[in-house]
Amino acid sequence: MTRVAATSRHLISNYGKSLAFDGSTNGVTLTGFKVSTTAFSILFTAKIRNFVNNDRILDQQDSGPANGLTMVVASATNQVGFGLRNVGTSVALINSKSLNKGQWYRFIATYEPNSAKFYVDGSLQGTDTACTMTDSTAVLTIGKRIGGSNFANT
């Protein structure tokens, strides 16, 4: 794992620490980690400090972007979206409800062939039943886009 200038913050002493990203220069790159194209679940908790369009909370897509998955911020609607791509085509994009700045949320994204689901705080935001995902050769990043842009402010 490569760490790029993310700061560690105490949440509540009983729960440990979290990573804080400044929205302009930092993120985490996980080399050698592949998200399965047969089935996966991703769970994380995040506080969006600023909604900036197209910022990446989580990203594993080939350049283009071509294949893989993303968790992306939509600033006009204060939403987070869970997206899948297959050979350059967006095959699923499920958006959350409108979210509040500065509030903690629990996100869960699940995938198996022909079924993607996205939850916020345990509430199903949407389902896509016609999606398939192609394997990405890219590394997994947290808090930024693969190419080192679109840094999240979380």
Coordinates of N, CA, C and O in Angstrom, one line a residue:
M1 N 0.8 -1.2 0.0 CA 0.0 0.0 0.0 C 0.9 1.2 0.0 O 1.8 1.3 0.7
T2 N 0.6 2.2 -0.8 CA 1.3 3.5 -0.9 C 0.4 4.5 -0.2 O -0.7 4.7 -0.6
R3 N 1.0 5.2 0.7 CA 0.3 6.3 1.5 C 0.7 7.6 0.9 O 1.9 7.9 0.8
V4 N -0.3 8.4 0.6 CA 0.1 9.8 0.0 C -0.6 10.8 0.9 O -1.7 11.2 0.7
A5 N 0.1 11.3 1.9 CA -0.2 12.5 2.7 C -1.6 12.6 3.2 O -2.1 13.7 3.4
A6 N -2.3 11.5 3.4 CA -3.6 11.6 4.1 C -3.3 11.8 5.6 O -2.4 11.2 6.1
T7 N -4.1 12.5 6.3 CA -3.9 12.7 7.7 C -4.9 11.7 8.5 O -6.0 11.4 8.0
S8 N -4.5 11.3 9.6 CA -5.2 10.4 10.4 C -5.9 11.2 11.5 O -5.2 12.0 12.2
R9 N -7.2 11.0 11.7 CA -7.9 11.7 12.8 C -8.7 10.8 13.7 O -9.2 9.8 13.3
H10 N -8.7 11.2 15.0 CA -9.6 10.4 15.9 C -11.0 10.7 15.6 O -11.4 11.9 15.5
L11 N -11.8 9.7 15.5 CA -13.3 9.9 15.4 C -13.8 10.0 16.8 O -14.1 11.1 17.3
I12 N -14.0 8.9 17.5 CA -14.4 8.8 18.9 C -13.4 7.8 19.4 O -13.2 6.8 18.8
S13 N -12.9 8.0 20.6 CA -11.9 7.1 21.1 C -12.2 5.6 21.0 O -11.4 4.7 20.8
N14 N -13.5 5.2 21.1 CA -13.9 3.9 21.1 C -13.9 3.3 19.6 O -13.9 2.1 19.5
Y15 N -13.8 4.1 18.7 CA -13.9 3.7 17.3 C -12.6 3.8 16.5 O -12.6 3.4 15.3
G16 N -11.6 4.3 17.1 CA -10.3 4.4 16.4 C -10.1 5.6 15.5 O -10.6 6.7 15.9
K17 N -9.5 5.5 14.4 CA -9.1 6.7 13.6 C -9.7 6.5 12.2 O -10.1 5.4 11.7
S18 N -9.7 7.6 11.5 CA -10.1 7.6 10.0 C -9.1 8.4 9.3 O -8.2 9.1 9.8
L19 N -9.1 8.3 8.0 CA -8.2 9.1 7.1 C -9.0 10.4 6.7 O -10.2 10.3 6.4
A20 N -8.3 11.5 6.7 CA -8.9 12.7 6.2 C -8.2 13.2 4.9 O -7.0 13.2 4.9
F21 N -8.9 13.5 3.9 CA -8.4 13.9 2.6 C -8.7 15.4 2.4 O -9.8 15.8 2.7
D22 N -7.7 16.2 1.9 CA -7.9 17.6 1.9 C -8.6 18.1 0.6 O -8.8 19.3 0.5
G23 N -8.8 17.3 -0.4 CA -9.5 17.7 -1.6 C -8.6 18.3 -2.6 O -9.1 18.7 -3.7
S24 N -7.3 18.3 -2.4 CA -6.4 18.9 -3.4 C -5.2 18.1 -3.7 O -4.6 18.2 -4.8
T25 N -4.6 17.4 -2.7 CA -3.3 16.8 -3.0 C -3.1 15.4 -2.5 O -2.1 14.8 -2.7
N26 N -4.1 14.8 -1.8 CA -3.8 13.5 -1.2 C -4.8 12.4 -1.4 O -6.0 12.7 -1.8
G27 N -4.4 11.2 -1.2 CA -5.2 10.0 -1.4 C -4.4 8.8 -1.1 O -3.2 8.9 -0.8
V28 N -5.0 7.6 -1.2 CA -4.3 6.4 -0.9 C -4.3 5.5 -2.1 O -5.4 5.4 -2.7
T29 N -3.2 4.9 -2.5 CA -3.2 3.9 -3.6 C -2.9 2.6 -3.0 O -1.9 2.4 -2.3
L30 N -3.8 1.6 -3.4 CA -3.6 0.2 -2.9 C -3.1 -0.6 -4.1 O -3.9 -1.0 -5.0
T31 N -1.8 -0.8 -4.2 CA -1.3 -1.6 -5.4 C -1.5 -3.1 -5.1 O -1.4 -3.6 -4.0
G32 N -1.7 -3.9 -6.2 CA -1.8 -5.3 -6.0 C -3.2 -5.8 -5.5 O -3.4 -6.9 -5.2
F33 N -4.1 -4.8 -5.4 CA -5.4 -5.2 -4.9 C -6.4 -5.1 -6.0 O -6.5 -4.1 -6.7
K34 N -7.1 -6.2 -6.3 CA -8.1 -6.3 -7.4 C -9.5 -6.5 -6.8 O -9.7 -7.4 -6.0
V35 N -10.4 -5.7 -7.3 CA -11.8 -6.0 -7.0 C -12.4 -7.0 -7.9 O -12.1 -7.0 -9.1
S36 N -13.0 -8.0 -7.4 CA -13.5 -9.2 -8.1 C -14.6 -8.7 -9.1 O -15.5 -7.9 -8.8
T37 N -14.6 -9.3 -10.3 CA -15.7 -9.0 -11.3 C -16.8 -10.1 -11.2 O -17.8 -10.0 -11.9
T38 N -16.7 -11.0 -10.3 CA -17.7 -12.0 -10.1 C -18.7 -11.7 -9.0 O -19.9 -11.9 -9.1
A39 N -18.1 -11.1 -7.9 CA -19.0 -10.6 -6.8 C -18.1 -9.8 -5.8 O -17.0 -10.2 -5.5
F40 N -18.7 -8.8 -5.3 CA -18.0 -8.0 -4.2 C -19.0 -7.2 -3.4 O -20.1 -6.9 -3.9
S41 N -18.6 -6.8 -2.2 CA -19.3 -5.8 -1.4 C -18.2 -4.9 -0.9 O -17.1 -5.3 -0.5
I42 N -18.6 -3.6 -0.9 CA -17.7 -2.6 -0.4 C -18.5 -1.8 0.7 O -19.6 -1.4 0.4
L43 N -17.9 -1.7 1.9 CA -18.5 -0.9 2.9 C -17.6 0.1 3.5 O -16.4 -0.2 3.7
F44 N -18.0 1.4 3.6 CA -17.1 2.4 4.2 C -18.0 3.5 4.8 O -19.2 3.6 4.4
T45 N -17.4 4.2 5.7 CA -18.1 5.3 6.3 C -17.3 6.6 5.9 O -16.1 6.6 5.9
A46 N -18.0 7.6 5.5 CA -17.4 8.9 5.1 C -18.2 10.1 5.5 O -19.4 10.0 5.6
K47 N -17.5 11.2 5.7 CA -18.1 12.5 5.9 C -17.6 13.3 4.7 O -16.4 13.6 4.6
I48 N -18.6 13.8 3.9 CA -18.2 14.7 2.8 C -18.2 16.1 3.3 O -19.2 16.7 3.7
R49 N -16.9 16.7 3.3 CA -16.8 18.0 3.8 C -17.1 19.1 2.7 O -17.5 20.2 3.1
N50 N -17.0 18.7 1.5 CA -17.3 19.6 0.4 C -17.7 18.7 -0.8 O -17.1 17.7 -1.2
F51 N -18.8 19.1 -1.5 CA -19.3 18.4 -2.7 C -18.7 19.1 -3.9 O -19.0 20.2 -4.2
V52 N -17.7 18.5 -4.5 CA -17.0 19.0 -5.7 C -17.3 17.9 -6.8 O -16.9 16.8 -6.6
N53 N -17.9 18.4 -7.9 CA -18.3 17.5 -9.0 C -17.2 16.6 -9.5 O -16.1 17.1 -9.7
N54 N -17.4 15.3 -9.6 CA -16.5 14.3 -10.1 C -15.4 13.9 -9.2 O -14.5 13.2 -9.6
D55 N -15.4 14.4 -8.0 CA -14.3 13.9 -7.0 C -14.6 12.5 -6.7 O -15.7 12.0 -6.6
R56 N -13.5 11.7 -6.6 CA -13.6 10.3 -6.4 C -13.3 9.9 -4.9 O -12.3 10.3 -4.3
I57 N -14.2 9.2 -4.3 CA -14.1 8.7 -3.0 C -13.3 7.4 -3.1 O -12.4 7.1 -2.3
L58 N -13.6 6.6 -4.1 CA -13.0 5.3 -4.4 C -13.0 5.1 -5.9 O -13.9 5.5 -6.6
D59 N -11.9 4.6 -6.4 CA -11.8 4.5 -7.9 C -10.9 3.3 -8.3 O -9.8 3.2 -7.7
Q60 N -11.3 2.5 -9.2 CA -10.5 1.5 -9.8 C -11.0 1.4 -11.3 O -11.8 0.5 -11.6
Q61 N -10.5 2.2 -12.1 CA -10.9 2.2 -13.5 C -9.6 2.4 -14.4 O -8.8 3.2 -14.1
D62 N -9.6 1.7 -15.5 CA -8.6 1.9 -16.5 C -8.7 3.3 -17.1 O -9.8 3.9 -17.0
S63 N -7.6 3.8 -17.7 CA -7.7 5.2 -18.3 C -8.8 5.2 -19.3 O -9.1 4.3 -20.0
G64 N -9.4 6.3 -19.4 CA -10.4 6.5 -20.4 C -11.6 7.2 -19.8 O -12.0 8.2 -20.3
P65 N -12.2 6.8 -18.7 CA -12.1 5.6 -18.0 C -12.8 4.4 -18.8 O -13.8 4.7 -19.4
A66 N -12.2 3.2 -18.7 CA -12.7 2.1 -19.5 C -13.4 1.1 -18.6 O -14.6 0.8 -18.8
N67 N -12.7 0.4 -17.8 CA -13.3 -0.8 -17.1 C -13.1 -0.5 -15.6 O -12.2 0.1 -15.1
G68 N -14.1 -1.1 -14.8 CA -13.9 -1.0 -13.3 C -15.1 -0.4 -12.6 O -16.2 -0.4 -13.1
L69 N -14.7 0.3 -11.4 CA -15.8 0.8 -10.6 C -15.3 2.2 -10.0 O -14.1 2.5 -10.0
T70 N -16.3 2.9 -9.6 CA -16.0 4.2 -8.9 C -17.1 4.6 -7.9 O -18.2 4.2 -8.1
M71 N -16.7 5.4 -6.9 CA -17.6 6.1 -6.1 C -17.3 7.5 -6.3 O -16.2 8.0 -6.0
V72 N -18.3 8.3 -6.8 CA -18.0 9.6 -7.3 C -19.0 10.6 -6.7 O -20.2 10.3 -6.4
V73 N -18.6 11.9 -6.5 CA -19.4 12.9 -5.9 C -20.0 13.7 -7.0 O -19.4 14.1 -8.0
A74 N -21.3 14.1 -6.8 CA -22.0 15.0 -7.8 C -22.4 16.2 -7.0 O -23.2 16.2 -6.0
S75 N -21.7 17.4 -7.3 CA -21.9 18.6 -6.5 C -23.2 19.3 -6.7 O -23.8 19.9 -5.8
A76 N -23.8 19.2 -7.9 CA -25.1 19.9 -8.2 C -26.2 19.4 -7.3 O -27.1 20.1 -7.0
T77 N -26.1 18.1 -7.0 CA -27.2 17.5 -6.2 C -26.8 17.0 -4.9 O -27.6 16.4 -4.2
N78 N -25.6 17.2 -4.5 CA -25.0 16.7 -3.2 C -25.2 15.2 -3.0 O -25.7 14.7 -2.0
Q79 N -24.9 14.5 -4.1 CA -25.0 13.0 -4.1 C -23.7 12.3 -4.2 O -22.7 12.9 -4.7
V80 N -23.7 11.1 -3.9 CA -22.6 10.2 -4.1 C -23.1 9.1 -5.1 O -24.2 8.6 -4.8
G81 N -22.4 8.7 -6.1 CA -22.8 7.7 -7.0 C -21.9 6.5 -7.0 O -20.7 6.6 -6.8
F82 N -22.5 5.3 -7.2 CA -21.7 4.1 -7.4 C -21.8 3.7 -8.8 O -22.9 3.5 -9.4
G83 N -20.6 3.7 -9.5 CA -20.6 3.4 -11.0 C -19.8 2.3 -11.4 O -18.8 2.0 -10.8
L84 N -20.2 1.6 -12.4 CA -19.5 0.4 -13.0 C -19.3 0.7 -14.5 O -20.2 1.3 -15.1
R85 N -18.2 0.4 -15.0 CA -17.9 0.6 -16.5 C -17.5 -0.8 -17.1 O -16.8 -1.6 -16.4
N86 N -17.8 -0.9 -18.3 CA -17.5 -2.1 -19.1 C -17.0 -1.7 -20.5 O -17.8 -1.2 -21.3
V87 N -15.8 -1.8 -20.8 CA -15.2 -1.5 -22.1 C -15.6 0.0 -22.5 O -16.0 0.2 -23.5
G88 N -15.4 0.9 -21.5 CA -15.6 2.3 -21.8 C -17.0 2.8 -21.7 O -17.3 4.0 -21.8
T89 N -18.0 1.9 -21.5 CA -19.4 2.3 -21.4 C -19.8 2.2 -19.9 O -19.5 1.2 -19.2
S90 N -20.5 3.2 -19.5 CA -21.1 3.2 -18.1 C -22.2 2.2 -18.1 O -23.2 2.5 -18.8
V91 N -22.1 1.2 -17.4 CA -23.2 0.1 -17.4 C -24.1 0.3 -16.2 O -25.2 -0.3 -16.1
A92 N -23.6 1.0 -15.2 CA -24.5 1.3 -14.0 C -24.0 2.5 -13.3 O -22.8 2.8 -13.2
L93 N -24.9 3.4 -13.0 CA -24.6 4.5 -12.1 C -25.8 4.7 -11.2 O -26.9 5.1 -11.7
I94 N -25.7 4.4 -10.0 CA -26.7 4.5 -9.0 C -26.4 5.6 -8.0 O -25.3 5.6 -7.4
N95 N -27.2 6.6 -8.0 CA -27.0 7.8 -7.1 C -27.7 7.7 -5.8 O -28.8 7.1 -5.7
S96 N -27.0 8.3 -4.8 CA -27.6 8.4 -3.4 C -28.7 9.4 -3.4 O -28.9 10.2 -4.3
K97 N -29.4 9.5 -2.3 CA -30.3 10.6 -2.0 C -29.4 11.9 -1.8 O -28.1 11.7 -1.8
S98 N -29.9 13.0 -1.8 CA -29.2 14.2 -1.5 C -28.6 14.1 0.0 O -29.3 13.8 0.9
L99 N -27.3 14.4 0.1 CA -26.6 14.3 1.4 C -26.3 15.6 2.0 O -26.2 16.6 1.2
N100 N -26.0 15.7 3.3 CA -25.6 16.9 3.9 C -24.1 17.0 4.1 O -23.5 16.0 4.5
K101 N -23.6 18.2 3.9 CA -22.1 18.4 4.1 C -21.9 18.2 5.6 O -22.6 18.7 6.4
G102 N -20.7 17.6 5.9 CA -20.3 17.5 7.3 C -20.9 16.4 8.1 O -20.7 16.3 9.3
Q103 N -21.7 15.6 7.5 CA -22.4 14.5 8.2 C -21.8 13.2 7.8 O -21.4 13.0 6.7
W104 N -21.7 12.3 8.8 CA -21.1 10.9 8.5 C -22.2 10.1 7.9 O -23.4 10.1 8.4
Y105 N -21.8 9.3 6.9 CA -22.7 8.3 6.2 C -22.0 7.0 6.1 O -20.8 6.9 5.9
R106 N -22.8 5.9 6.1 CA -22.3 4.6 5.8 C -22.7 4.2 4.4 O -23.9 4.2 4.2
F107 N -21.8 3.9 3.6 CA -22.1 3.5 2.2 C -21.8 2.0 2.0 O -20.8 1.5 2.5
I108 N -22.7 1.3 1.3 CA -22.5 -0.1 0.9 C -22.8 -0.2 -0.5 O -23.9 0.2 -1.0
A109 N -21.8 -0.8 -1.3 CA -22.1 -1.1 -2.7 C -21.8 -2.6 -2.9 O -20.9 -3.2 -2.3
T110 N -22.8 -3.3 -3.6 CA -22.6 -4.7 -3.8 C -22.7 -4.9 -5.3 O -23.4 -4.2 -6.1
Y111 N -22.1 -6.0 -5.8 CA -22.1 -6.4 -7.2 C -22.0 -7.9 -7.3 O -21.2 -8.5 -6.6
E112 N -22.8 -8.4 -8.2 CA -22.7 -9.7 -8.8 C -23.2 -9.6 -10.2 O -24.0 -8.6 -10.5
P113 N -22.8 -10.4 -11.2 CA -23.3 -10.2 -12.5 C -24.8 -10.0 -12.6 O -25.6 -10.7 -12.0
N114 N -25.1 -8.9 -13.3 CA -26.5 -8.5 -13.5 C -27.2 -8.0 -12.3 O -28.4 -7.9 -12.2
S115 N -26.4 -7.6 -11.3 CA -27.1 -7.0 -10.1 C -26.1 -6.2 -9.3 O -25.1 -6.6 -8.7
A116 N -26.3 -4.8 -9.4 CA -25.6 -3.9 -8.6 C -26.5 -3.2 -7.6 O -27.7 -2.8 -8.1
K117 N -26.1 -3.0 -6.4 CA -27.0 -2.3 -5.4 C -26.2 -1.3 -4.6 O -25.0 -1.5 -4.4
F118 N -26.8 -0.2 -4.2 CA -26.1 0.9 -3.5 C -27.0 1.3 -2.3 O -28.2 1.6 -2.5
Y119 N -26.4 1.3 -1.1 CA -27.1 1.6 0.1 C -26.4 2.8 0.8 O -25.2 2.9 0.7
V120 N -27.2 3.7 1.4 CA -26.7 4.7 2.3 C -27.4 4.6 3.6 O -28.6 4.6 3.7
D121 N -26.6 4.4 4.7 CA -27.2 4.3 6.0 C -28.2 3.2 6.1 O -29.3 3.3 6.7
G122 N -28.0 2.1 5.4 CA -28.9 0.9 5.4 C -30.1 1.0 4.5 O -30.8 0.1 4.3
S123 N -30.3 2.2 3.8 CA -31.4 2.4 2.9 C -31.0 2.2 1.5 O -30.1 2.8 1.0
L124 N -31.7 1.3 0.8 CA -31.4 1.0 -0.6 C -31.6 2.2 -1.5 O -32.7 2.8 -1.5
Q125 N -30.6 2.7 -2.2 CA -30.7 3.9 -3.0 C -31.1 3.5 -4.5 O -31.7 4.3 -5.2
G126 N -30.7 2.3 -4.9 CA -31.1 1.9 -6.2 C -30.5 0.5 -6.5 O -29.5 0.1 -5.9
T127 N -31.0 -0.1 -7.6 CA -30.5 -1.4 -8.1 C -30.4 -1.3 -9.6 O -31.2 -0.7 -10.3
D128 N -29.4 -1.9 -10.1 CA -29.3 -2.1 -11.6 C -29.2 -3.6 -11.9 O -28.3 -4.3 -11.4
T129 N -30.1 -4.1 -12.7 CA -30.1 -5.5 -12.9 C -29.7 -5.9 -14.3 O -29.9 -7.0 -14.8
A130 N -29.0 -5.0 -15.0 CA -28.6 -5.3 -16.4 C -27.1 -4.9 -16.5 O -26.7 -4.6 -17.6
C131 N -26.3 -5.1 -15.5 CA -24.9 -4.7 -15.6 C -23.9 -5.8 -15.5 O -24.2 -6.8 -14.8
T132 N -22.9 -5.7 -16.2 CA -21.7 -6.6 -16.1 C -20.5 -5.7 -16.0 O -20.4 -4.7 -16.7
M133 N -19.5 -6.2 -15.3 CA -18.3 -5.4 -15.2 C -17.1 -6.1 -15.7 O -16.9 -7.3 -15.5
T134 N -16.2 -5.4 -16.4 CA -15.0 -6.0 -17.0 C -13.8 -5.7 -16.0 O -13.8 -4.7 -15.4
D135 N -12.9 -6.7 -15.9 CA -11.8 -6.6 -15.0 C -11.0 -5.4 -15.4 O -10.7 -5.1 -16.5
S136 N -10.6 -4.6 -14.3 CA -9.7 -3.5 -14.5 C -8.3 -3.8 -14.2 O -8.0 -4.6 -13.2
T137 N -7.3 -3.3 -14.9 CA -5.9 -3.5 -14.6 C -5.4 -2.4 -13.7 O -4.2 -2.5 -13.3
A138 N -6.2 -1.4 -13.4 CA -5.8 -0.3 -12.6 C -5.7 -0.6 -11.1 O -6.3 -1.6 -10.6
V139 N -4.9 0.2 -10.4 CA -4.8 0.1 -9.0 C -6.1 0.7 -8.3 O -6.8 1.4 -8.9
L140 N -6.4 0.3 -7.1 CA -7.5 0.8 -6.3 C -7.0 2.1 -5.6 O -6.0 2.0 -4.9
T141 N -7.7 3.2 -5.7 CA -7.4 4.4 -5.0 C -8.5 4.8 -4.1 O -9.7 4.6 -4.4
I142 N -8.2 5.4 -3.0 CA -9.2 6.0 -2.0 C -8.9 7.5 -1.9 O -7.7 7.9 -1.7
G143 N -9.9 8.3 -2.1 CA -9.7 9.7 -2.0 C -9.2 10.5 -3.2 O -9.0 11.7 -3.2
K144 N -9.1 9.8 -4.3 CA -8.6 10.4 -5.6 C -8.9 9.5 -6.8 O -9.2 8.3 -6.6
R145 N -8.8 10.1 -7.9 CA -8.9 9.3 -9.2 C -7.6 8.7 -9.5 O -6.6 9.1 -9.0
I146 N -7.7 7.6 -10.2 CA -6.4 6.8 -10.6 C -5.3 7.7 -11.0 O -4.2 7.6 -10.6
G147 N -5.6 8.6 -11.9 CA -4.5 9.5 -12.5 C -4.0 10.6 -11.6 O -3.2 11.4 -12.0
G148 N -4.5 10.6 -10.4 CA -4.0 11.7 -9.4 C -4.7 13.0 -9.5 O -4.2 14.0 -9.3
S149 N -6.0 12.9 -9.9 CA -6.8 14.1 -10.0 C -8.2 13.8 -9.3 O -8.4 12.7 -8.8
N150 N -9.1 14.8 -9.3 CA -10.4 14.6 -8.7 C -10.3 14.1 -7.2 O -10.9 13.1 -6.8
F151 N -9.5 14.9 -6.4 CA -9.3 14.5 -5.0 C -10.5 14.8 -4.2 O -11.1 15.8 -4.3
A152 N -10.9 13.8 -3.3 CA -12.1 14.0 -2.5 C -11.8 14.8 -1.2 O -10.6 14.7 -0.7
N153 N -12.7 15.5 -0.8 CA -12.6 16.3 0.5 C -13.5 15.6 1.5 O -14.6 16.1 1.8
T154 N -12.9 14.5 2.1 CA -13.7 13.7 3.0 C -12.9 13.5 4.3 O -11.7 13.7 4.3

